[in-house]
Amino acid sequence: GRVAWFGFRLDQGARPQDERRIEALAANGVRWAASVPTAEILSWPGGARAALLVAQDVETEFINASALARLARRKSFPVTFFVVSQTALDYPELADSLVLAGEVGSQTSDHTVLSDLSFADQRTRLSRSWAEVRGWTGDSAFGLHPPEERFDANTLRAWRQAGGRYLVALNDARTAAPEVFETAAGNVVLLPRIIKDDYNVFVQESAMRSRRLTEAYLEGLVKVRSLGGLGVVSLRSQMGGVPGRVGVIGEVVDSVRAQGDWWVASGRTVAAWWLSRQTATLRFVEAANDQFTIEVTAPGDTGLRGAWVRLLLAGESSRWLPSIEGELVAYAETQHDIRVSLPDMAPGEQVTLAIRKEDSPR
């Protein structure tokens, strides 16, 4: 049989939310030990192991941002630029270049730290910045990188009310994956930065060479990949983003692509995927010793594209045959589970995934 071993007491969580996580971990362990089948949508589209987001803060020396934009277009990867929007208006010739390389988000209108300001103040500031980015680029600002990466509940609500959908910021290393926060204005996604950026390397560590920045990024991404999380490679237009240093980003993207199991996307795309993944539902409608049937329902507003389902089943995974709507489908197999690719699903669409043992009757 199976044994699940826990090396802690269930009441050892430092905070109430930590205790809930411990309880969920224990419950999952009991299900696994009891060979209860479970299923989940994998974290990233296409069955990717981890995701990469390249982000640049454009705070000063704005023209430098065009160097990363050129590199991104040449190597065909998206960049998410977070601009100080009031200053950006002085560079109308730069907007199209950045949009063609990815997307443009906000770093507020004047780089004011937002946390601890009133909701009304934050709403005014963020609405103004959203409108400035819209006027500068012709497109909506979906992402916010708050100055000094400081934000609070008012920031989340104010940004969502202004028209934004996600933030990029430190999350105290709670998780390597995005987090979804509910606000009175709607859901907001936090894309966490858990690896070093150019400020950490060049200012805090006093490094002088670009090679050290490359190493810091790659070392951090090893951790991200092992966790199956999101790696935010962040740099500033006046520091790691100067023309002589942006080649570091090309090296990082080349390294990630060579590994073959990363999803490289813009912040807007990552946030939209995470919201769709969270809203999609999986439901066991039939479970027996030799066959399981699961209904997968796509979100009613966005649909679901590129999703893979991960199944933990009792017995040897090689003995199972998955089918979708009655048609056998190929699957990937690991030591612990099987993984099945779902067809692209329209908003609200439902598909039936059946799994049976190879020697069981149809």
mmCIF file of C-alpha atoms in Angstrom:
data_model
loop_
_atom_site.group_PDB
_atom_site.id
_atom_site.type_symbol
_atom_site.label_atom_id
_atom_site.label_comp_id
_atom_site.label_asym_id
_atom_site.label_seq_id
_atom_site.Cartn_x
_atom_site.Cartn_y
_atom_site.Cartn_z
ATOM 1 C CA GLY A 1 0.000 0.000 0.000
ATOM 2 C CA ARG A 2 0.885 3.674 0.107
ATOM 3 C CA VAL A 3 2.138 5.693 3.062
ATOM 4 C CA ALA A 4 1.925 9.469 3.444
ATOM 5 C CA TRP A 5 4.266 10.797 6.123
ATOM 6 C CA PHE A 6 3.925 14.294 7.626
ATOM 7 C CA GLY A 7 6.729 15.796 9.660
ATOM 8 C CA PHE A 8 4.708 18.492 11.406
ATOM 9 C CA ARG A 9 1.690 19.061 13.620
ATOM 10 C CA LEU A 10 -1.485 20.253 11.952
ATOM 11 C CA ASP A 11 -1.687 23.248 14.309
ATOM 12 C CA GLN A 12 1.803 24.561 13.564
ATOM 13 C CA GLY A 13 0.818 27.112 10.907
ATOM 14 C CA ALA A 14 2.134 30.575 11.727
ATOM 15 C CA ARG A 15 -1.047 32.208 10.421
ATOM 16 C CA PRO A 16 -4.623 30.985 9.897
ATOM 17 C CA GLN A 17 -4.054 30.751 6.127
ATOM 18 C CA ASP A 18 -0.951 28.627 6.771
ATOM 19 C CA GLU A 19 -3.017 26.225 8.847
ATOM 20 C CA ARG A 20 -5.493 25.909 5.984
ATOM 21 C CA ARG A 21 -2.646 25.055 3.629
ATOM 22 C CA ILE A 22 -1.340 22.414 6.055
ATOM 23 C CA GLU A 23 -4.806 20.901 6.320
ATOM 24 C CA ALA A 24 -5.138 20.806 2.529
ATOM 25 C CA LEU A 25 -1.728 19.150 2.247
ATOM 26 C CA ALA A 26 -2.736 16.522 4.803
ATOM 27 C CA ALA A 27 -6.059 15.875 3.056
ATOM 28 C CA ASN A 28 -4.302 15.434 -0.288
ATOM 29 C CA GLY A 29 -1.834 13.039 1.316
ATOM 30 C CA VAL A 30 -4.648 10.934 2.762
ATOM 31 C CA ARG A 31 -6.380 10.794 -0.636
ATOM 32 C CA TRP A 32 -3.163 9.687 -2.296
ATOM 33 C CA ALA A 33 -2.477 7.015 0.340
ATOM 34 C CA ALA A 34 -6.033 5.726 -0.088
ATOM 35 C CA SER A 35 -5.572 5.612 -3.904
ATOM 36 C CA VAL A 36 -8.469 8.014 -4.387
ATOM 37 C CA PRO A 37 -8.209 9.340 -7.974
ATOM 38 C CA THR A 38 -7.636 13.075 -8.353
ATOM 39 C CA ALA A 39 -7.372 15.367 -11.346
ATOM 40 C CA GLU A 40 -6.295 18.951 -11.962
ATOM 41 C CA ILE A 41 -5.561 21.254 -14.868
ATOM 42 C CA LEU A 42 -1.808 21.654 -15.199
ATOM 43 C CA SER A 43 -0.401 25.037 -14.303
ATOM 44 C CA TRP A 44 0.617 26.103 -17.800
ATOM 45 C CA PRO A 45 -0.691 25.722 -21.367
ATOM 46 C CA GLY A 46 0.686 22.972 -23.550
ATOM 47 C CA GLY A 47 1.722 20.974 -20.517
ATOM 48 C CA ALA A 48 4.700 23.298 -19.957
ATOM 49 C CA ARG A 49 6.615 22.769 -16.752
ATOM 50 C CA ALA A 50 7.144 26.468 -15.972
ATOM 51 C CA ALA A 51 6.479 29.931 -17.420
ATOM 52 C CA LEU A 52 8.718 32.908 -18.180
ATOM 53 C CA LEU A 53 7.757 36.583 -18.205
ATOM 54 C CA VAL A 54 10.249 39.219 -19.373
ATOM 55 C CA ALA A 55 9.416 42.621 -17.873
ATOM 56 C CA GLN A 56 11.106 46.000 -18.108
ATOM 57 C CA ASP A 57 10.483 49.023 -15.914
ATOM 58 C CA VAL A 58 10.758 52.160 -18.049
ATOM 59 C CA GLU A 59 11.347 54.820 -15.409
ATOM 60 C CA THR A 60 13.988 57.023 -17.007
ATOM 61 C CA GLU A 61 16.261 56.970 -20.074
ATOM 62 C CA PHE A 62 13.157 55.938 -21.998
ATOM 63 C CA ILE A 63 14.884 55.549 -25.365
ATOM 64 C CA ASN A 64 16.851 52.619 -23.943
ATOM 65 C CA ALA A 65 13.629 50.577 -23.971
ATOM 66 C CA SER A 66 13.824 50.405 -27.759
ATOM 67 C CA ALA A 67 16.928 48.180 -27.476
ATOM 68 C CA LEU A 68 15.025 45.445 -25.652
ATOM 69 C CA ALA A 69 12.070 45.918 -28.009
ATOM 70 C CA ARG A 70 14.334 45.289 -31.029
ATOM 71 C CA LEU A 71 15.842 42.221 -29.384
ATOM 72 C CA ALA A 72 12.396 40.837 -28.553
ATOM 73 C CA ARG A 73 11.150 41.245 -32.119
ATOM 74 C CA ARG A 74 14.301 39.674 -33.532
ATOM 75 C CA LYS A 75 14.095 36.655 -31.241
ATOM 76 C CA SER A 76 10.272 36.497 -31.233
ATOM 77 C CA PHE A 77 9.525 36.673 -27.524
ATOM 78 C CA PRO A 78 7.131 39.098 -25.805
ATOM 79 C CA VAL A 79 8.174 41.806 -23.350
ATOM 80 C CA THR A 80 5.906 43.543 -20.873
ATOM 81 C CA PHE A 81 6.968 47.169 -20.424
ATOM 82 C CA PHE A 82 5.854 49.057 -17.307
ATOM 83 C CA VAL A 83 6.159 52.772 -17.979
ATOM 84 C CA VAL A 84 5.956 55.849 -15.794
ATOM 85 C CA SER A 85 3.071 57.046 -17.902
ATOM 86 C CA GLN A 86 3.249 60.813 -17.438
ATOM 87 C CA THR A 87 6.874 60.848 -18.582
ATOM 88 C CA ALA A 88 6.112 58.402 -21.412
ATOM 89 C CA LEU A 89 3.922 61.035 -23.050
ATOM 90 C CA ASP A 90 7.122 62.955 -23.879
ATOM 91 C CA TYR A 91 8.228 60.065 -26.131
ATOM 92 C CA PRO A 92 5.398 59.510 -28.635
ATOM 93 C CA GLU A 93 7.810 57.916 -31.120
ATOM 94 C CA LEU A 94 8.548 55.058 -28.696
ATOM 95 C CA ALA A 95 5.018 53.783 -28.112
ATOM 96 C CA ASP A 96 4.544 51.788 -31.337
ATOM 97 C CA SER A 97 7.922 50.076 -30.902
ATOM 98 C CA LEU A 98 7.020 48.817 -27.432
ATOM 99 C CA VAL A 99 3.534 47.679 -28.441
ATOM 100 C CA LEU A 100 4.955 45.672 -31.356
ATOM 101 C CA ALA A 101 7.331 43.925 -28.917
ATOM 102 C CA GLY A 102 4.641 42.881 -26.439
ATOM 103 C CA GLU A 103 2.459 45.014 -24.203
ATOM 104 C CA VAL A 104 2.656 48.220 -22.177
ATOM 105 C CA GLY A 105 1.540 48.440 -18.566
ATOM 106 C CA SER A 106 1.776 51.073 -15.856
ATOM 107 C CA GLN A 107 4.283 51.958 -13.194
ATOM 108 C CA THR A 108 1.899 54.741 -12.099
ATOM 109 C CA SER A 109 1.794 58.223 -13.569
ATOM 110 C CA ASP A 110 4.637 59.715 -11.530
ATOM 111 C CA HIS A 111 6.294 56.754 -9.735
ATOM 112 C CA THR A 112 4.581 57.463 -6.422
ATOM 113 C CA VAL A 113 4.595 54.598 -3.916
ATOM 114 C CA LEU A 114 0.963 53.521 -3.563
ATOM 115 C CA SER A 115 0.752 51.435 -0.417
ATOM 116 C CA ASP A 116 -0.856 53.152 2.587
ATOM 117 C CA LEU A 117 -2.512 55.813 0.429
ATOM 118 C CA SER A 118 -6.295 55.999 0.690
ATOM 119 C CA PHE A 119 -8.437 54.080 -1.744
ATOM 120 C CA ALA A 120 -9.763 57.303 -3.280
ATOM 121 C CA ASP A 121 -6.208 58.613 -3.799
ATOM 122 C CA GLN A 122 -5.010 55.356 -5.355
ATOM 123 C CA ARG A 123 -8.076 55.135 -7.582
ATOM 124 C CA THR A 124 -7.465 58.648 -8.903
ATOM 125 C CA ARG A 125 -3.769 58.034 -9.513
ATOM 126 C CA LEU A 126 -4.230 54.653 -11.180
ATOM 127 C CA SER A 127 -7.165 55.767 -13.323
ATOM 128 C CA ARG A 128 -5.040 58.651 -14.579
ATOM 129 C CA SER A 129 -2.131 56.348 -15.404
ATOM 130 C CA TRP A 130 -4.420 53.841 -17.137
ATOM 131 C CA ALA A 131 -5.802 56.662 -19.308
ATOM 132 C CA GLU A 132 -2.299 57.950 -20.083
ATOM 133 C CA VAL A 133 -1.111 54.516 -21.239
ATOM 134 C CA ARG A 134 -4.280 54.140 -23.311
ATOM 135 C CA GLY A 135 -3.715 57.519 -24.939
ATOM 136 C CA TRP A 136 -0.013 56.820 -25.522
ATOM 137 C CA THR A 137 -0.371 53.338 -27.033
ATOM 138 C CA GLY A 138 -3.980 53.108 -28.197
ATOM 139 C CA ASP A 139 -4.380 49.987 -26.063
ATOM 140 C CA SER A 140 -5.540 49.336 -22.521
ATOM 141 C CA ALA A 141 -3.079 48.893 -19.676
ATOM 142 C CA PHE A 142 -3.703 45.498 -18.095
ATOM 143 C CA GLY A 143 -0.636 45.259 -15.855
ATOM 144 C CA LEU A 144 0.740 47.346 -13.002
ATOM 145 C CA HIS A 145 4.211 47.143 -11.484
ATOM 146 C CA PRO A 146 3.798 49.249 -8.335
ATOM 147 C CA PRO A 147 6.820 51.423 -7.448
ATOM 148 C CA GLU A 148 9.115 49.689 -4.946
ATOM 149 C CA GLU A 149 6.766 46.702 -5.443
ATOM 150 C CA ARG A 150 4.687 47.939 -2.514
ATOM 151 C CA PHE A 151 0.914 47.568 -2.657
ATOM 152 C CA ASP A 152 -2.068 46.855 -0.433
ATOM 153 C CA ALA A 153 -5.714 45.828 -0.727
ATOM 154 C CA ASN A 154 -6.640 49.321 -1.908
ATOM 155 C CA THR A 155 -4.138 49.010 -4.758
ATOM 156 C CA LEU A 156 -5.707 45.763 -5.977
ATOM 157 C CA ARG A 157 -9.219 47.178 -5.899
ATOM 158 C CA ALA A 158 -8.261 50.554 -7.390
ATOM 159 C CA TRP A 159 -6.299 49.025 -10.251
ATOM 160 C CA ARG A 160 -9.125 46.616 -11.096
ATOM 161 C CA GLN A 161 -11.621 49.476 -11.018
ATOM 162 C CA ALA A 162 -9.383 51.554 -13.275
ATOM 163 C CA GLY A 163 -9.430 48.775 -15.896
ATOM 164 C CA GLY A 164 -6.350 46.742 -14.938
ATOM 165 C CA ARG A 165 -6.264 42.997 -14.415
ATOM 166 C CA TYR A 166 -2.932 42.093 -12.808
ATOM 167 C CA LEU A 167 0.076 43.245 -10.781
ATOM 168 C CA VAL A 168 3.723 42.163 -10.864
ATOM 169 C CA ALA A 169 5.331 42.408 -7.438
ATOM 170 C CA LEU A 170 7.093 40.581 -4.622
ATOM 171 C CA ASN A 171 4.807 38.264 -2.654
ATOM 172 C CA ASP A 172 7.047 37.431 0.332
ATOM 173 C CA ALA A 173 7.863 34.110 -1.394
ATOM 174 C CA ARG A 174 4.450 32.677 -0.481
ATOM 175 C CA THR A 175 4.281 30.813 -3.761
ATOM 176 C CA ALA A 176 6.015 30.599 -7.120
ATOM 177 C CA ALA A 177 2.636 30.604 -8.884
ATOM 178 C CA PRO A 178 0.258 33.489 -9.590
ATOM 179 C CA GLU A 179 -2.339 34.325 -6.963
ATOM 180 C CA VAL A 180 -5.887 35.529 -7.590
ATOM 181 C CA PHE A 181 -7.358 38.118 -5.231
ATOM 182 C CA GLU A 182 -11.046 38.974 -5.048
ATOM 183 C CA THR A 183 -11.924 42.652 -4.815
ATOM 184 C CA ALA A 184 -15.204 44.544 -4.856
ATOM 185 C CA ALA A 185 -14.397 45.512 -8.460
ATOM 186 C CA GLY A 186 -13.498 41.985 -9.621
ATOM 187 C CA ASN A 187 -10.601 39.535 -9.533
ATOM 188 C CA VAL A 188 -6.988 40.694 -9.792
ATOM 189 C CA VAL A 189 -4.016 38.396 -10.472
ATOM 190 C CA LEU A 190 -0.683 38.850 -8.687
ATOM 191 C CA LEU A 191 2.270 37.650 -10.757
ATOM 192 C CA PRO A 192 5.046 37.127 -8.200
ATOM 193 C CA ARG A 193 8.676 38.069 -8.679
ATOM 194 C CA ILE A 194 10.679 35.508 -6.740
ATOM 195 C CA ILE A 195 14.087 35.773 -8.417
ATOM 196 C CA LYS A 196 16.699 38.535 -8.369
ATOM 197 C CA ASP A 197 16.508 41.516 -10.709
ATOM 198 C CA ASP A 198 19.082 44.029 -11.933
ATOM 199 C CA TYR A 199 18.713 46.208 -8.818
ATOM 200 C CA ASN A 200 19.515 43.259 -6.556
ATOM 201 C CA VAL A 201 22.607 42.417 -8.614
ATOM 202 C CA PHE A 202 24.081 45.800 -9.563
ATOM 203 C CA VAL A 203 23.106 47.882 -6.527
ATOM 204 C CA GLN A 204 22.649 45.564 -3.560
ATOM 205 C CA GLU A 205 25.417 43.124 -4.542
ATOM 206 C CA SER A 206 27.642 45.773 -6.210
ATOM 207 C CA ALA A 207 28.258 43.563 -9.248
ATOM 208 C CA MET A 208 29.989 45.252 -12.176
ATOM 209 C CA ARG A 209 29.669 42.787 -15.045
ATOM 210 C CA SER A 210 26.627 41.804 -17.051
ATOM 211 C CA ARG A 211 27.674 38.177 -16.707
ATOM 212 C CA ARG A 212 26.649 38.235 -13.050
ATOM 213 C CA LEU A 213 23.147 39.351 -14.025
ATOM 214 C CA THR A 214 22.891 36.452 -16.488
ATOM 215 C CA GLU A 215 23.978 34.027 -13.784
ATOM 216 C CA ALA A 216 21.502 35.453 -11.263
ATOM 217 C CA TYR A 217 18.611 35.098 -13.691
ATOM 218 C CA LEU A 218 19.537 31.547 -14.677
ATOM 219 C CA GLU A 219 20.118 30.467 -11.069
ATOM 220 C CA GLY A 220 16.700 31.803 -10.128
ATOM 221 C CA LEU A 221 15.012 30.103 -13.069
ATOM 222 C CA VAL A 222 16.418 26.738 -12.009
ATOM 223 C CA LYS A 223 14.434 27.181 -8.789
ATOM 224 C CA VAL A 224 11.331 28.326 -10.679
ATOM 225 C CA ARG A 225 11.461 25.329 -13.010
ATOM 226 C CA SER A 226 11.798 22.894 -10.118
ATOM 227 C CA LEU A 227 8.694 24.435 -8.536
ATOM 228 C CA GLY A 228 6.772 24.582 -11.802
ATOM 229 C CA GLY A 229 6.144 28.281 -11.238
ATOM 230 C CA LEU A 230 6.404 31.634 -12.985
ATOM 231 C CA GLY A 231 9.800 33.233 -13.506
ATOM 232 C CA VAL A 232 9.666 37.024 -13.829
ATOM 233 C CA VAL A 233 12.897 38.298 -15.366
ATOM 234 C CA SER A 234 12.770 41.997 -14.527
ATOM 235 C CA LEU A 235 15.137 44.835 -15.427
ATOM 236 C CA ARG A 236 15.128 48.625 -15.661
ATOM 237 C CA SER A 237 15.670 50.791 -18.724
ATOM 238 C CA GLN A 238 18.410 52.765 -16.931
ATOM 239 C CA MET A 239 20.216 49.772 -15.441
ATOM 240 C CA GLY A 240 20.050 46.245 -16.878
ATOM 241 C CA GLY A 241 18.167 47.602 -19.865
ATOM 242 C CA VAL A 242 20.878 49.826 -21.294
ATOM 243 C CA PRO A 243 21.774 48.802 -24.872
ATOM 244 C CA GLY A 244 25.052 47.204 -23.844
ATOM 245 C CA ARG A 245 23.372 44.879 -21.359
ATOM 246 C CA VAL A 246 20.067 43.770 -22.897
ATOM 247 C CA GLY A 247 21.858 40.867 -24.592
ATOM 248 C CA VAL A 248 21.584 39.182 -21.195
ATOM 249 C CA ILE A 249 17.853 38.744 -21.822
ATOM 250 C CA GLY A 250 18.543 37.091 -25.157
ATOM 251 C CA GLU A 251 20.845 34.588 -23.448
ATOM 252 C CA VAL A 252 18.208 33.815 -20.821
ATOM 253 C CA VAL A 253 15.443 33.295 -23.371
ATOM 254 C CA ASP A 254 17.709 31.078 -25.502
ATOM 255 C CA SER A 255 18.565 28.979 -22.451
ATOM 256 C CA VAL A 256 14.938 28.565 -21.467
ATOM 257 C CA ARG A 257 13.855 27.624 -24.976
ATOM 258 C CA ALA A 258 16.631 25.045 -25.226
ATOM 259 C CA GLN A 259 15.125 23.242 -22.226
ATOM 260 C CA GLY A 260 11.942 22.750 -24.231
ATOM 261 C CA ASP A 261 9.404 22.793 -21.408
ATOM 262 C CA TRP A 262 8.857 26.502 -20.715
ATOM 263 C CA TRP A 263 5.957 28.734 -21.754
ATOM 264 C CA VAL A 264 7.179 32.253 -22.628
ATOM 265 C CA ALA A 265 4.367 34.804 -22.498
ATOM 266 C CA SER A 266 3.455 38.404 -21.727
ATOM 267 C CA GLY A 267 2.011 39.405 -18.381
ATOM 268 C CA ARG A 268 -1.413 39.953 -19.918
ATOM 269 C CA THR A 269 -1.427 36.447 -21.390
ATOM 270 C CA VAL A 270 -0.202 34.821 -18.168
ATOM 271 C CA ALA A 271 -2.870 36.584 -16.081
ATOM 272 C CA ALA A 272 -5.641 35.695 -18.539
ATOM 273 C CA TRP A 273 -4.574 32.039 -18.554
ATOM 274 C CA TRP A 274 -4.448 31.852 -14.767
ATOM 275 C CA LEU A 275 -7.936 33.298 -14.424
ATOM 276 C CA SER A 276 -9.279 30.831 -17.015
ATOM 277 C CA ARG A 277 -7.531 27.911 -15.334
ATOM 278 C CA GLN A 278 -8.938 28.873 -11.946
ATOM 279 C CA THR A 279 -12.489 29.276 -13.283
ATOM 280 C CA ALA A 280 -12.554 26.017 -15.276
ATOM 281 C CA THR A 281 -14.081 23.065 -13.422
ATOM 282 C CA LEU A 282 -13.317 19.346 -13.255
ATOM 283 C CA ARG A 283 -15.907 16.976 -11.852
ATOM 284 C CA PHE A 284 -15.766 13.223 -11.374
ATOM 285 C CA VAL A 285 -19.121 11.944 -12.635
ATOM 286 C CA GLU A 286 -18.253 8.264 -12.366
ATOM 287 C CA ALA A 287 -15.528 6.463 -10.483
ATOM 288 C CA ALA A 288 -14.953 2.721 -10.268
ATOM 289 C CA ASN A 289 -11.936 0.517 -9.776
ATOM 290 C CA ASP A 290 -11.279 0.194 -13.482
ATOM 291 C CA GLN A 291 -12.796 3.346 -15.039
ATOM 292 C CA PHE A 292 -13.203 7.040 -14.297
ATOM 293 C CA THR A 293 -15.177 9.709 -16.091
ATOM 294 C CA ILE A 294 -14.502 13.412 -15.645
ATOM 295 C CA GLU A 295 -16.421 16.392 -16.986
ATOM 296 C CA VAL A 296 -14.319 19.443 -17.806
ATOM 297 C CA THR A 297 -16.162 22.742 -18.228
ATOM 298 C CA ALA A 298 -14.491 25.824 -19.692
ATOM 299 C CA PRO A 299 -15.087 29.282 -18.178
ATOM 300 C CA GLY A 300 -18.220 30.899 -19.516
ATOM 301 C CA ASP A 301 -16.478 34.129 -20.531
ATOM 302 C CA THR A 302 -13.077 33.082 -21.887
ATOM 303 C CA GLY A 303 -13.071 29.428 -22.880
ATOM 304 C CA LEU A 304 -9.982 27.299 -22.359
ATOM 305 C CA ARG A 305 -7.108 26.799 -24.799
ATOM 306 C CA GLY A 306 -4.000 24.642 -24.500
ATOM 307 C CA ALA A 307 -5.010 22.978 -21.230
ATOM 308 C CA TRP A 308 -3.687 19.633 -20.039
ATOM 309 C CA VAL A 309 -5.248 17.519 -17.301
ATOM 310 C CA ARG A 310 -3.058 15.728 -14.766
ATOM 311 C CA LEU A 311 -4.496 12.517 -13.311
ATOM 312 C CA LEU A 312 -3.296 10.695 -10.214
ATOM 313 C CA LEU A 313 -4.721 7.174 -10.365
ATOM 314 C CA ALA A 314 -4.208 3.952 -8.454
ATOM 315 C CA GLY A 315 -2.090 1.304 -10.118
ATOM 316 C CA GLU A 316 0.397 1.531 -12.966
ATOM 317 C CA SER A 317 -0.340 4.529 -15.197
ATOM 318 C CA SER A 318 0.704 2.573 -18.318
ATOM 319 C CA ARG A 319 -2.370 0.368 -17.865
ATOM 320 C CA TRP A 320 -4.787 3.251 -18.380
ATOM 321 C CA LEU A 321 -6.355 4.371 -21.662
ATOM 322 C CA PRO A 322 -7.784 7.918 -21.812
ATOM 323 C CA SER A 323 -10.425 9.025 -24.305
ATOM 324 C CA ILE A 324 -12.218 12.303 -24.979
ATOM 325 C CA GLU A 325 -15.808 12.100 -26.159
ATOM 326 C CA GLY A 326 -15.244 8.418 -26.878
ATOM 327 C CA GLU A 327 -12.082 8.851 -28.984
ATOM 328 C CA LEU A 328 -8.807 7.460 -27.633
ATOM 329 C CA VAL A 329 -6.168 10.159 -27.199
ATOM 330 C CA ALA A 330 -2.432 10.140 -26.671
ATOM 331 C CA TYR A 331 -1.103 10.996 -23.233
ATOM 332 C CA ALA A 332 2.158 11.750 -21.474
ATOM 333 C CA GLU A 333 3.286 9.542 -18.614
ATOM 334 C CA THR A 334 5.456 10.329 -15.615
ATOM 335 C CA GLN A 335 6.476 8.251 -12.617
ATOM 336 C CA HIS A 336 3.475 9.525 -10.671
ATOM 337 C CA ASP A 337 0.696 10.450 -13.097
ATOM 338 C CA ILE A 338 -0.666 10.585 -16.630
ATOM 339 C CA ARG A 339 -1.288 13.833 -18.502
ATOM 340 C CA VAL A 340 -3.875 14.332 -21.207
ATOM 341 C CA SER A 341 -4.163 17.245 -23.630
ATOM 342 C CA LEU A 342 -7.650 18.756 -23.874
ATOM 343 C CA PRO A 343 -9.043 20.188 -27.116
ATOM 344 C CA ASP A 344 -9.472 23.945 -27.288
ATOM 345 C CA MET A 345 -12.807 24.724 -25.664
ATOM 346 C CA ALA A 346 -15.223 27.557 -26.387
ATOM 347 C CA PRO A 347 -16.710 29.602 -23.520
ATOM 348 C CA GLY A 348 -18.884 27.347 -21.370
ATOM 349 C CA GLU A 349 -18.108 24.243 -23.460
ATOM 350 C CA GLN A 350 -17.958 20.885 -21.694
ATOM 351 C CA VAL A 351 -15.989 17.782 -22.686
ATOM 352 C CA THR A 352 -15.992 14.310 -21.160
ATOM 353 C CA LEU A 353 -12.685 12.672 -20.353
ATOM 354 C CA ALA A 354 -12.867 8.930 -19.652
ATOM 355 C CA ILE A 355 -10.018 6.777 -18.364
ATOM 356 C CA ARG A 356 -10.206 3.000 -18.255
ATOM 357 C CA LYS A 357 -7.784 0.183 -17.606
ATOM 358 C CA GLU A 358 -6.321 -1.378 -20.707
ATOM 359 C CA ASP A 359 -7.775 -4.814 -19.910
ATOM 360 C CA SER A 360 -11.228 -3.613 -18.814
ATOM 361 C CA PRO A 361 -14.336 -3.844 -21.068
ATOM 362 C CA ARG A 362 -15.473 -0.760 -22.934
#
